[in-house]
Amino acid sequence: MVGNTFGKAFAITTWGESHGPAIGVVIDGCPCGLELTEADIQHELDRRRPGQSDVSTPRKEDDKVEILSGIFQGKTTGTPISLLICNKDADSSKYESIKDTPRPGHADYTYFMKYGFRDYRGGGRASARETAARVAGGAIAKKVLVAHGIEILAHVVELGSVKASPVTIDEIRTNVESNPVRCADLKAAEIMLGKVKQARSNNDSIGGIVEIIALGVPPGFGEPVFDKLDADIARALMGIGAVKGVEIGAGFVCAGLTGSQMNDPFEINNGKVVCTSNNAGGILGGISSGENIICRIAVKPTPSIARPQKTVDLLSLSDTEIVIQGRHDPTIPPRIIPVAEAMMALVLADHLIRADHLS
Amino acid sequence: MVGNTFGKAFAITTWGESHGPAIGVVIDGCPCGLELTEADIQHELDRRRPGQSDVSTPRKEDDKVEILSGIFQGKTTGTPISLLICNKDADSSKYESIKDTPRPGHADYTYFMKYGFRDYRGGGRASARETAARVAGGAIAKKVLVAHGIEILAHVVELGSVKASPVTIDEIRTNVESNPVRCADLKAAEIMLGKVKQARSNNDSIGGIVEIIALGVPPGFGEPVFDKLDADIARALMGIGAVKGVEIGAGFVCAGLTGSQMNDPFEINNGKVVCTSNNAGGILGGISSGENIICRIAVKPTPSIARPQKTVDLLSLSDTEIVIQGRHDPTIPPRIIPVAEAMMALVLADHLIRADHLS
Amino acid sequence: MVGNTFGKAFAITTWGESHGPAIGVVIDGCPCGLELTEADIQHELDRRRPGQSDVSTPRKEDDKVEILSGIFQGKTTGTPISLLICNKDADSSKYESIKDTPRPGHADYTYFMKYGFRDYRGGGRASARETAARVAGGAIAKKVLVAHGIEILAHVVELGSVKASPVTIDEIRTNVESNPVRCADLKAAEIMLGKVKQARSNNDSIGGIVEIIALGVPPGFGEPVFDKLDADIARALMGIGAVKGVEIGAGFVCAGLTGSQMNDPFEINNGKVVCTSNNAGGILGGISSGENIICRIAVKPTPSIARPQKTVDLLSLSDTEIVIQGRHDPTIPPRIIPVAEAMMALVLADHLIRADHLS
Amino acid sequence: MVGNTFGKAFAITTWGESHGPAIGVVIDGCPCGLELTEADIQHELDRRRPGQSDVSTPRKEDDKVEILSGIFQGKTTGTPISLLICNKDADSSKYESIKDTPRPGHADYTYFMKYGFRDYRGGGRASARETAARVAGGAIAKKVLVAHGIEILAHVVELGSVKASPVTIDEIRTNVESNPVRCADLKAAEIMLGKVKQARSNNDSIGGIVEIIALGVPPGFGEPVFDKLDADIARALMGIGAVKGVEIGAGFVCAGLTGSQMNDPFEINNGKVVCTSNNAGGILGGISSGENIICRIAVKPTPSIARPQKTVDLLSLSDTEIVIQGRHDPTIPPRIIPVAEAMMALVLADHLIRADHLS
């Protein structure tokens, strides 16, 4: 059954496999009259594309986006926007030999069990390459949000057990794109980078934690009791491959707090209601409060590692070993950042439009 | 805009406020021919209802459910099932005086900002009472799942910073309902109970962590790339009031692991493909693998506490203090258990039907 | 699978069987702050309820509606509105004997084939009684529309082959409720009434055509290319039991016109763009144009007739005859009017909210 | 808000403007393992494409389709199928001069009022060219249906007031593609063809009626009370540009019948339940009965006609005249046939999957 459309008022439908001719996305519900060029989208794709640094896969894809519809004279028309990204550097040769031996930590086995038949080249639809379409769609969501004063940031806060120190919003804005691990604490970034290189030289990979922040979200986004803003954010972020946990505000730390510690007191500041702390992460009762929205995701280590692993042969139903060749990132958090931002942007753009009839 | 329907193939629509005449749920998409009585639903409601023990609110509601449609001669007919639960012990007197002073940690402020106008009695729609409707709907989902060999369990694994030791599935089955904190480690349960009483005597509250497990889920549930099983579970659980984090399998721990530690090796066991570990928590690529599905949620301490808190007066836009009277649980995790089970059941029943066309 | 929710932004979910304890509807997405009382809804239900005149079934139901949620201090709160209507005069005795012999023209056979098991009392879920829930939901939609200057009218334009002469909007407003066949041409109404009585005395029934008009709909309702306003109206009206055709504007007559006859010329009138004819029925390209929206539905004769009909015994798979007893309307168009108005109102309220972000 | 996705279990999302670089469709929910090639889709597109005969527009588009995803080794994988059709012969020169003078009978005015800003070249998104994407998606739906023994046919039954005589299913199969008006009554076809030529030489256009038939649909498709099969068919067909009416079975004729004439008696034939007439058009209570599904649509005359028409200037808000140049079909019914078949196929494929959990 269907599962490739995300959003109710501002929606994306993505398609494409890692080693097929192309991948893409259709954006439906984008307001009309928004200025939009391929450069707006390309900027975000360039942040995600492979081969940017030596902590990412050497696969070379320029991920050049083409707008095929929905734009006229440089502006959106309110009709669906179709974006196309051709695959250019697919190398399927490494996958033929492992098509019947599912890679541990990957979706090979579950796709086989669900569909019976699957495109095993480069992980097919389950490849992280699929996220380029999300990033392209998210770039348009970001344009919608920026027009309403909403900004989205993300940064690596932990990598290979190295934790970043607390940073300011300005440090995130300034530092994230200045280092290959996308950590705003530059000292920690250096240590993290060492961990990545060490993992690679060990034929292994490492996990980490990414924080996503939305600034400028007004009170009122979110539709209780099931389309709550935090619920939709959790769905959006948990649905990114490699994410195994999502928390908002104090997150799992709240389990050890008391109510008097956790509750964010209200006060009047310059005639406006504000909170003096933000353990709630900007969402109360599933509705944005006007405070910054703050989430963190746990990102597992890249499952593709260049050392032998135990697996099975699905044809003979016997135990065997696999050595994955292909080209892979030794760690995912730095490259997941534009994807996580995109998913956050898509949720917020959707709720912006859903909440708009109240104004 | 709409937001009170959950599910695409098996769906519930809930309604009702804490202090209105009743709350209820309509279940649409339930397969026909399933034996169903009010007792099946009442059993789950009794696990959730207030006043069960001295760790829960003293509000007295028998939460008696009535089936109004969709059942004929004791069996479902495939038409919508409407369930009604009358409110009997609502006491709105405590809320009149605090209607303009939002309670910290509650949805008062955000509902006010979103809707402009709100039913402030007992939290209105944002009350935890709303979850009774989810539990009633979930009871029917559980019946559907049991008919397919799927069982759902949940237990408290941390409360007030007390962590339970690892337990077996059988210990969960046996012990959870035997103690008021619903912890399967009975020694930890006793210490947790002390923490709850201490919190109450301090006019405070405590948070905790609940683990939810689904047994017997076959491979193939989940519809990538947006209706992945883990994404839908995250949405379902994060959308319960008081939940601030959701993790699956190794969860946030995965951030500190290497790929060689995290990946679950496959092997053949009795002619079947199994994993020798379950860091994935039973889901790979957003699709169930046949292993147990394991999630944990972070539950914040009850925001209603009987000590003065800083807040604001929304009419005069001035700082003030609030003392919440009403009747409240000193801790939420024990009572969230049937709700979390219900949400898991609803997700699985929905995906059971969505996946069924493959069989 | 699900099928009992209608609308994307303003949605109703209905439930209930003809001879169960009650029927009802949950309205989700209704804007907050709207004044709403049970009397607003009762008024519409009274127009639909049985036993109003001697051209309708003698079943006595007062169809008293109760509001169970979503209203506080006489106004909507933006949360779901649950409405309950108890069944009081169900007489199931006549259905036991015909449970295995499907009534021609009814849903007995198809429900049996789809669900295997069905509530055969009074047609169960397939009874026209189900439409009371639509009317109740539609009453709220009408309130939303009235607040935006939109009015919905309907009248019988043909009954038992008697065609009404053209009437003015004011004649519809004045005359429809003044006669039992709800025809605004009072002369035709009298002849139609004779046809109804004749049909009943023949143990037969007659069909007819109803026209539904929406006044004051601004340009811009409708979301091409699949959620066009005319497409959604067609779905809404064709989904009422007994409706076998829907046409908009010139409708089937357009098949015999030329383009120069069919096209509605634009002109400026008092500084506004208007059309000098309305063959389009107020919708161009699936979007409202600002002209009156005009539709007609073909309503089949009541399938329940008091004369022997050929049918089969589903148990023995043999031919047999059926004589339907029960209590039935000799003609449906007069009573379908509030239902058709309700469905039109639901479509327009949904599209009002969907289009509202443009303003 | 969104509006370009059709279907709940088997869904298409279309995109593209008449004079943009391309149009296309994403099909989500297609079962895996289905053999599918571009030729399967091309065959249907060739039936729809312009320039096939002298009763269609001279615009030359080969409408060559490319499959960009979802197929591996010649079979569907269960992932989204993306289809691309490039626009090659767009000639926008004729549209610049009429961009502020809405063409009567077209969507120019309503798009302008809804979106404020529109792609006026060739009608943009509102062009009939958009239907190529539907036909491409419908071709895949047809493959799914054929695998379940379901066949869809359509033929012109009235054109320019010329009515075809009743024909057999075999005559439809044999004759429709043998003549440019796609009428199975070959004598009528010839007269119709004369009417088309006459209309063109008059700088005018003519309307007609098309009948669509689905054979082999088993009982049980359709999800009451809102996703009834007839409701969804009505939505699907009314949402095709130029369609102003939809009827099922006896359709508008039923308004003049009595119940005893309209009801289709059941009988046992070769051990199976059948109806001895089919006034219901194969659908009872919104669920397929196993009889042939029969619908008819009223198709208005082409609004683009080569004679002066009254319209307005939207900039100066003054009356003016328009003469449409461009290239246009003098009649739509022959070319709407593959589109109507596609929409019917999409509805049935969706309901096939939705009903499948019953089996």
PDB file of N, CA and C in Angstrom, chain D residues 55-84:
ATOM      1  N   VAL D  55      -9.879  14.562 -36.401  1.00  0.00           N
ATOM      2  CA  VAL D  55     -10.825  15.117 -35.431  1.00  0.00           C
ATOM      3  C   VAL D  55     -10.116  15.539 -34.148  1.00  0.00           C
ATOM      4  N   SER D  56      -8.791  15.509 -34.170  1.00  0.00           N
ATOM      5  CA  SER D  56      -8.089  15.972 -32.967  1.00  0.00           C
ATOM      6  C   SER D  56      -7.127  17.104 -33.312  1.00  0.00           C
ATOM      7  N   THR D  57      -6.648  17.768 -32.279  1.00  0.00           N
ATOM      8  CA  THR D  57      -5.742  18.891 -32.442  1.00  0.00           C
ATOM      9  C   THR D  57      -4.501  18.521 -33.254  1.00  0.00           C
ATOM     10  N   PRO D  58      -4.000  19.429 -34.089  1.00  0.00           N
ATOM     11  CA  PRO D  58      -2.789  19.118 -34.862  1.00  0.00           C
ATOM     12  C   PRO D  58      -1.492  19.210 -34.057  1.00  0.00           C
ATOM     13  N   ARG D  59      -1.569  19.588 -32.765  1.00  0.00           N
ATOM     14  CA  ARG D  59      -0.333  19.608 -31.966  1.00  0.00           C
ATOM     15  C   ARG D  59       0.326  18.233 -32.068  1.00  0.00           C
ATOM     16  N   LYS D  60       1.625  18.228 -32.319  1.00  0.00           N
ATOM     17  CA  LYS D  60       2.333  16.963 -32.509  1.00  0.00           C
ATOM     18  C   LYS D  60       3.142  16.631 -31.270  1.00  0.00           C
ATOM     19  N   GLU D  61       2.699  15.681 -30.511  1.00  0.00           N
ATOM     20  CA  GLU D  61       3.449  15.198 -29.361  1.00  0.00           C
ATOM     21  C   GLU D  61       3.533  13.694 -29.502  1.00  0.00           C
ATOM     22  N   ASP D  62       4.745  13.149 -29.473  1.00  0.00           N
ATOM     23  CA  ASP D  62       4.789  11.680 -29.541  1.00  0.00           C
ATOM     24  C   ASP D  62       4.513  11.074 -28.165  1.00  0.00           C
ATOM     25  N   ASP D  63       4.523  11.907 -27.120  1.00  0.00           N
ATOM     26  CA  ASP D  63       4.160  11.423 -25.781  1.00  0.00           C
ATOM     27  C   ASP D  63       4.906  10.150 -25.414  1.00  0.00           C
ATOM     28  N   LYS D  64       6.189  10.174 -25.650  1.00  0.00           N
ATOM     29  CA  LYS D  64       7.007   8.988 -25.348  1.00  0.00           C
ATOM     30  C   LYS D  64       7.252   8.947 -23.850  1.00  0.00           C
ATOM     31  N   VAL D  65       6.901   7.824 -23.233  1.00  0.00           N
ATOM     32  CA  VAL D  65       7.024   7.717 -21.783  1.00  0.00           C
ATOM     33  C   VAL D  65       8.346   7.060 -21.385  1.00  0.00           C
ATOM     34  N   GLU D  66       8.920   7.559 -20.301  1.00  0.00           N
ATOM     35  CA  GLU D  66      10.111   6.928 -19.703  1.00  0.00           C
ATOM     36  C   GLU D  66       9.769   6.488 -18.290  1.00  0.00           C
ATOM     37  N   ILE D  67      10.161   5.266 -17.951  1.00  0.00           N
ATOM     38  CA  ILE D  67      10.010   4.782 -16.568  1.00  0.00           C
ATOM     39  C   ILE D  67      11.298   5.124 -15.822  1.00  0.00           C
ATOM     40  N   LEU D  68      11.167   5.878 -14.735  1.00  0.00           N
ATOM     41  CA  LEU D  68      12.359   6.321 -14.009  1.00  0.00           C
ATOM     42  C   LEU D  68      12.604   5.570 -12.704  1.00  0.00           C
ATOM     43  N   SER D  69      11.639   4.807 -12.249  1.00  0.00           N
ATOM     44  CA  SER D  69      11.837   4.109 -10.971  1.00  0.00           C
ATOM     45  C   SER D  69      10.810   3.008 -10.803  1.00  0.00           C
ATOM     46  N   GLY D  70      11.039   2.153  -9.823  1.00  0.00           N
ATOM     47  CA  GLY D  70      10.030   1.193  -9.401  1.00  0.00           C
ATOM     48  C   GLY D  70       9.998  -0.107 -10.176  1.00  0.00           C
ATOM     49  N   ILE D  71      10.833  -0.195 -11.201  1.00  0.00           N
ATOM     50  CA  ILE D  71      10.858  -1.414 -12.023  1.00  0.00           C
ATOM     51  C   ILE D  71      12.279  -1.980 -11.971  1.00  0.00           C
ATOM     52  N   PHE D  72      12.373  -3.292 -11.819  1.00  0.00           N
ATOM     53  CA  PHE D  72      13.679  -3.945 -11.822  1.00  0.00           C
ATOM     54  C   PHE D  72      13.518  -5.262 -12.579  1.00  0.00           C
ATOM     55  N   GLN D  73      14.376  -5.469 -13.505  1.00  0.00           N
ATOM     56  CA  GLN D  73      14.315  -6.693 -14.299  1.00  0.00           C
ATOM     57  C   GLN D  73      12.918  -6.918 -14.891  1.00  0.00           C
ATOM     58  N   GLY D  74      12.314  -5.807 -15.330  1.00  0.00           N
ATOM     59  CA  GLY D  74      11.033  -5.910 -16.024  1.00  0.00           C
ATOM     60  C   GLY D  74       9.826  -6.091 -15.141  1.00  0.00           C
ATOM     61  N   LYS D  75      10.036  -6.022 -13.815  1.00  0.00           N
ATOM     62  CA  LYS D  75       8.898  -6.216 -12.918  1.00  0.00           C
ATOM     63  C   LYS D  75       8.834  -5.114 -11.870  1.00  0.00           C
ATOM     64  N   THR D  76       7.621  -4.843 -11.406  1.00  0.00           N
ATOM     65  CA  THR D  76       7.453  -3.853 -10.344  1.00  0.00           C
ATOM     66  C   THR D  76       8.060  -4.387  -9.046  1.00  0.00           C
ATOM     67  N   THR D  77       8.578  -3.455  -8.241  1.00  0.00           N
ATOM     68  CA  THR D  77       9.211  -3.843  -6.972  1.00  0.00           C
ATOM     69  C   THR D  77       8.383  -3.440  -5.760  1.00  0.00           C
ATOM     70  N   GLY D  78       7.242  -2.820  -5.988  1.00  0.00           N
ATOM     71  CA  GLY D  78       6.423  -2.350  -4.862  1.00  0.00           C
ATOM     72  C   GLY D  78       6.787  -0.935  -4.434  1.00  0.00           C
ATOM     73  N   THR D  79       7.818  -0.356  -5.012  1.00  0.00           N
ATOM     74  CA  THR D  79       8.216   1.025  -4.701  1.00  0.00           C
ATOM     75  C   THR D  79       7.593   1.955  -5.747  1.00  0.00           C
ATOM     76  N   PRO D  80       7.617   3.257  -5.500  1.00  0.00           N
ATOM     77  CA  PRO D  80       6.914   4.164  -6.418  1.00  0.00           C
ATOM     78  C   PRO D  80       7.463   4.098  -7.852  1.00  0.00           C
ATOM     79  N   ILE D  81       6.541   4.144  -8.785  1.00  0.00           N
ATOM     80  CA  ILE D  81       6.897   4.135 -10.208  1.00  0.00           C
ATOM     81  C   ILE D  81       6.747   5.564 -10.712  1.00  0.00           C
ATOM     82  N   SER D  82       7.855   6.120 -11.205  1.00  0.00           N
ATOM     83  CA  SER D  82       7.817   7.482 -11.720  1.00  0.00           C
ATOM     84  C   SER D  82       7.864   7.446 -13.239  1.00  0.00           C
ATOM     85  N   LEU D  83       6.910   8.121 -13.857  1.00  0.00           N
ATOM     86  CA  LEU D  83       6.840   8.153 -15.321  1.00  0.00           C
ATOM     87  C   LEU D  83       7.005   9.596 -15.806  1.00  0.00           C
ATOM     88  N   LEU D  84       7.765   9.749 -16.860  1.00  0.00           N
ATOM     89  CA  LEU D  84       8.092  11.064 -17.401  1.00  0.00           C
ATOM     90  C   LEU D  84       7.682  11.143 -18.868  1.00  0.00           C
TER      91      LEU D  84
END
